[in-house]
């Protein structure tokens, strides 16, 4: 019958922890717990008296937490007990006379002044790491704001040039300016709309807190109109509808991008905010209507030119006109309009409801 014995136990402390090292080779069936500030240890292993059951109990001098962490290696069991209150103990056990099996762990032993120095070093290291983390985060935020400000500034300048140029030409040339809009404006519009793809990427990768789907619908929809409907068909270049599409697009953006620019520098102008969340109400549906007119006008051109015609199996015919795609695209435009209109309306209601609450 195996005899229950006490293993050799080595101890050390810090201001917040107690460290115990139990000399027990190949310890098995470990049972370690703390109740009423008393540590109970039971295990099987090879100790000072060979292979046996070993156990001990340690009533601590002060209160400790009941959670115990331990790690068993081939040669020993390491135990860590957290003190209830941070501080330095004069001794480990409740009784002044320590148990015979308990001795200091000189490998980890420190006096109070050394432990305080170690604690200060840990705090300094922690504060240094926190400071480096904050600096890194601040650098990222600064870089992100600089990038977003530059992007919005470039877009604002581009769409402002388009809007001002078209307005001046309208006053000077009158109705004649409607027929050459594509030739005078399209290069800048191509640039701005290609660059607008960045907005989808920003939403996808979390650079800005924005919904991906509305941004995707707007960018893809506009680029489809610009590159496929207007850009690829020379017959569409002198259509008056080009003027209305470009003018309505730029009229919305000359208020949207300044609002975002001001947000990058944590500034708000009430007039710009109101315009950003209001002008789209009439202009956005009108813009989609102008896009739809452009699509309808291009259908006959695609039928005649057979541009982008879709190859079909011989049994069905040689090819299908791209106008078939446009007939499908038209109702999709309505769906996209409803999705984005709902999204923009929710943004507007949320913005002005929040401002109203703050003012109250």
Coordinates of N, CA and C in Angstrom, one line a residue, residues 73-171:
X73 N 6.0 19.9 -15.5 CA 7.1 19.5 -16.4 C 7.5 18.1 -15.9
X74 N 8.5 17.6 -16.6 CA 9.0 16.3 -16.3 C 9.6 16.2 -14.9
X75 N 10.1 17.3 -14.4 CA 10.8 17.3 -13.1 C 10.1 18.0 -12.0
X76 N 9.1 18.8 -12.3 CA 8.5 19.6 -11.2 C 7.1 20.1 -11.6
X77 N 6.4 20.6 -10.6 CA 5.1 21.3 -10.8 C 5.3 22.7 -10.4
X78 N 5.0 23.7 -11.3 CA 5.1 25.1 -11.0 C 3.7 25.6 -10.8
X79 N 3.5 26.3 -9.6 CA 2.2 26.8 -9.3 C 2.3 28.3 -9.0
X80 N 1.3 29.0 -9.6 CA 1.2 30.5 -9.3 C -0.2 30.8 -8.7
X81 N -0.1 31.5 -7.6 CA -1.3 31.9 -6.9 C -1.3 33.5 -6.8
X82 N -2.5 34.1 -7.2 CA -2.6 35.5 -7.2 C -3.0 36.0 -5.8
X83 N -2.4 37.1 -5.3 CA -2.8 37.7 -4.1 C -4.0 38.5 -4.3
X84 N -4.9 38.5 -3.2 CA -6.1 39.3 -3.3 C -5.8 40.8 -3.4
X85 N -4.8 41.2 -2.6 CA -4.4 42.6 -2.7 C -2.9 42.7 -2.9
X86 N -2.5 43.6 -3.8 CA -1.1 43.7 -4.1 C -0.3 44.2 -2.8
X87 N 0.8 43.6 -2.5 CA 1.6 44.0 -1.4 C 2.6 42.9 -1.1
X88 N 3.5 43.3 -0.1 CA 4.6 42.4 0.2 C 4.3 41.7 1.6
X89 N 4.5 40.4 1.6 CA 4.2 39.6 2.8 C 5.5 39.4 3.6
X90 N 5.3 39.5 4.9 CA 6.5 39.2 5.8 C 6.9 37.7 5.7
X91 N 5.9 36.9 5.5 CA 6.1 35.4 5.4 C 5.0 34.8 4.6
X92 N 5.1 33.6 4.3 CA 4.1 32.9 3.4 C 2.9 32.4 4.1
X93 N 3.2 31.7 5.3 CA 2.1 31.0 5.9 C 1.5 31.7 7.1
X94 N 0.3 31.3 7.5 CA -0.4 31.9 8.6 C 0.4 31.7 9.9
X95 N 1.0 30.5 10.1 CA 1.8 30.2 11.3 C 3.1 30.8 11.1
X96 N 3.6 31.4 12.2 CA 5.0 32.0 12.1 C 6.0 30.9 11.8
X97 N 5.9 29.7 12.4 CA 6.8 28.7 12.1 C 6.5 28.0 10.8
X98 N 7.4 28.1 9.8 CA 7.1 27.5 8.5 C 7.2 26.0 8.5
X99 N 6.4 25.3 7.7 CA 6.5 23.9 7.6 C 7.9 23.4 7.2
X100 N 8.3 22.2 7.6 CA 9.6 21.7 7.3 C 9.8 21.5 5.8
X101 N 8.8 21.2 5.1 CA 9.0 20.9 3.6 C 9.1 22.2 2.8
X102 N 8.9 23.3 3.4 CA 8.8 24.6 2.6 C 10.1 25.4 2.8
X103 N 10.8 25.7 1.7 CA 12.0 26.5 1.7 C 12.0 27.5 0.6
X104 N 12.8 28.6 0.8 CA 12.8 29.6 -0.3 C 13.4 29.1 -1.6
X105 N 12.8 29.6 -2.7 CA 13.3 29.3 -4.0 C 14.3 30.4 -4.4
X106 N 15.5 30.1 -4.2 CA 16.6 31.2 -4.4 C 16.7 31.5 -5.9
X107 N 16.3 30.6 -6.8 CA 16.3 30.9 -8.2 C 15.4 32.1 -8.6
X108 N 14.4 32.2 -7.8 CA 13.4 33.3 -8.1 C 13.3 34.3 -6.9
X109 N 14.1 34.1 -5.9 CA 13.9 34.9 -4.7 C 14.3 36.4 -5.0
X110 N 13.6 37.3 -4.4 CA 13.9 38.7 -4.4 C 13.4 39.3 -3.1
X111 N 14.2 40.3 -2.6 CA 13.7 41.0 -1.4 C 12.7 42.1 -1.9
X112 N 12.1 42.8 -1.0 CA 11.0 43.7 -1.4 C 11.5 44.8 -2.3
X113 N 12.7 45.4 -2.0 CA 13.2 46.5 -2.9 C 13.5 46.0 -4.3
X114 N 14.0 44.8 -4.4 CA 14.3 44.3 -5.8 C 13.0 44.0 -6.5
X115 N 12.0 43.5 -5.8 CA 10.7 43.2 -6.4 C 10.0 44.5 -6.8
X116 N 10.2 45.6 -6.0 CA 9.6 46.9 -6.4 C 10.3 47.4 -7.6
X117 N 11.6 47.2 -7.7 CA 12.3 47.7 -8.9 C 11.8 46.9 -10.2
X118 N 11.7 45.6 -10.0 CA 11.2 44.8 -11.1 C 9.8 45.2 -11.5
X119 N 8.9 45.6 -10.5 CA 7.6 46.0 -10.8 C 7.6 47.3 -11.6
X120 N 8.5 48.2 -11.2 CA 8.6 49.5 -11.8 C 9.1 49.3 -13.3
X121 N 10.0 48.4 -13.5 CA 10.5 48.2 -14.8 C 9.4 47.6 -15.7
X122 N 8.5 46.7 -15.2 CA 7.4 46.2 -15.9 C 6.4 47.3 -16.3
X123 N 6.2 48.2 -15.3 CA 5.2 49.3 -15.6 C 5.8 50.2 -16.6
X124 N 7.1 50.5 -16.6 CA 7.7 51.4 -17.5 C 7.7 50.7 -18.9
X125 N 7.9 49.4 -19.0 CA 7.9 48.7 -20.3 C 6.5 48.7 -20.8
X126 N 5.5 48.5 -20.0 CA 4.1 48.5 -20.4 C 3.7 49.9 -20.9
X127 N 4.1 50.9 -20.2 CA 3.8 52.3 -20.6 C 4.5 52.6 -21.9
X128 N 5.7 52.1 -22.1 CA 6.4 52.4 -23.3 C 5.8 51.7 -24.5
X129 N 5.3 50.5 -24.3 CA 4.7 49.8 -25.4 C 3.3 50.4 -25.7
X130 N 2.6 50.9 -24.6 CA 1.3 51.6 -24.9 C 1.6 52.9 -25.7
X131 N 2.6 53.6 -25.3 CA 3.0 54.8 -26.0 C 3.3 54.6 -27.4
X132 N 4.1 53.5 -27.7 CA 4.5 53.2 -29.1 C 3.2 52.8 -29.9
X133 N 2.3 52.0 -29.2 CA 1.1 51.6 -29.9 C 0.2 52.8 -30.2
X134 N 0.2 53.8 -29.3 CA -0.6 55.0 -29.5 C 0.0 55.8 -30.6
X135 N 1.3 55.9 -30.6 CA 2.0 56.7 -31.7 C 1.8 56.0 -33.0
X136 N 1.9 54.7 -33.1 CA 1.6 54.0 -34.3 C 0.2 54.2 -34.8
X137 N -0.7 54.1 -33.9 CA -2.1 54.3 -34.2 C -2.4 55.7 -34.7
X138 N -1.8 56.7 -34.0 CA -1.9 58.1 -34.4 C -1.3 58.3 -35.8
X139 N -0.2 57.7 -36.0 CA 0.4 57.9 -37.3 C -0.5 57.3 -38.4
X140 N -1.1 56.1 -38.1 CA -2.0 55.5 -39.1 C -3.2 56.4 -39.4
X141 N -3.8 57.0 -38.3 CA -4.9 57.8 -38.5 C -4.6 59.1 -39.2
X142 N -3.4 59.7 -38.9 CA -2.9 60.9 -39.6 C -2.7 60.6 -41.1
X143 N -2.1 59.4 -41.4 CA -1.8 59.1 -42.8 C -3.2 58.8 -43.5
X144 N -4.1 58.1 -42.8 CA -5.4 57.9 -43.4 C -6.2 59.1 -43.7
X145 N -6.1 60.1 -42.8 CA -6.8 61.3 -43.0 C -6.2 62.2 -44.1
X146 N -4.9 62.1 -44.2 CA -4.2 62.8 -45.3 C -4.6 62.2 -46.6
X147 N -4.6 60.9 -46.7 CA -5.0 60.2 -48.0 C -6.4 60.6 -48.3
X148 N -7.3 60.5 -47.4 CA -8.8 60.8 -47.7 C -9.0 62.3 -48.0
X149 N -8.3 63.1 -47.3 CA -8.4 64.6 -47.6 C -7.9 64.8 -49.1
X150 N -6.7 64.3 -49.4 CA -6.2 64.5 -50.8 C -7.1 63.9 -51.8
X151 N -7.7 62.7 -51.6 CA -8.6 62.1 -52.6 C -9.8 63.0 -52.8
X152 N -10.4 63.4 -51.6 CA -11.6 64.2 -51.7 C -11.4 65.6 -52.4
X153 N -10.2 66.2 -52.1 CA -9.8 67.4 -52.7 C -9.7 67.3 -54.2
X154 N -9.0 66.2 -54.7 CA -8.8 66.0 -56.1 C -10.2 65.9 -56.8
X155 N -11.1 65.1 -56.2 CA -12.4 64.9 -56.7 C -13.2 66.2 -56.7
X156 N -13.1 66.9 -55.7 CA -13.8 68.2 -55.6 C -13.3 69.2 -56.7
X157 N -12.0 69.2 -56.9 CA -11.5 70.1 -57.9 C -11.9 69.6 -59.3
X158 N -11.9 68.3 -59.5 CA -12.3 67.8 -60.8 C -13.7 68.1 -61.1
X159 N -14.6 67.8 -60.2 CA -16.1 68.0 -60.5 C -16.4 69.5 -60.5
X160 N -15.7 70.3 -59.7 CA -15.9 71.7 -59.7 C -15.5 72.3 -61.1
X161 N -14.4 71.8 -61.6 CA -14.0 72.3 -63.0 C -15.1 71.9 -64.0
X162 N -15.6 70.7 -63.9 CA -16.7 70.3 -64.8 C -17.9 71.2 -64.7
X163 N -18.3 71.4 -63.4 CA -19.6 72.1 -63.2 C -19.4 73.6 -63.6
X164 N -18.3 74.2 -63.3 CA -18.1 75.6 -63.6 C -17.9 75.8 -65.1
X165 N -17.1 74.9 -65.7 CA -16.9 74.9 -67.2 C -18.2 74.8 -67.9
X166 N -19.0 73.8 -67.5 CA -20.3 73.6 -68.2 C -21.2 74.8 -68.0
X167 N -21.2 75.4 -66.8 CA -22.1 76.5 -66.5 C -21.7 77.8 -67.3
X168 N -20.4 78.0 -67.4 CA -19.9 79.2 -68.2 C -20.3 79.0 -69.7
X169 N -20.0 77.8 -70.2 CA -20.3 77.5 -71.6 C -21.8 77.6 -71.9
X170 N -22.6 77.3 -70.9 CA -24.1 77.4 -71.1 C -24.5 78.8 -71.2
X171 N -23.9 79.7 -70.4 CA -24.2 81.1 -70.5 C -23.7 81.8 -71.7

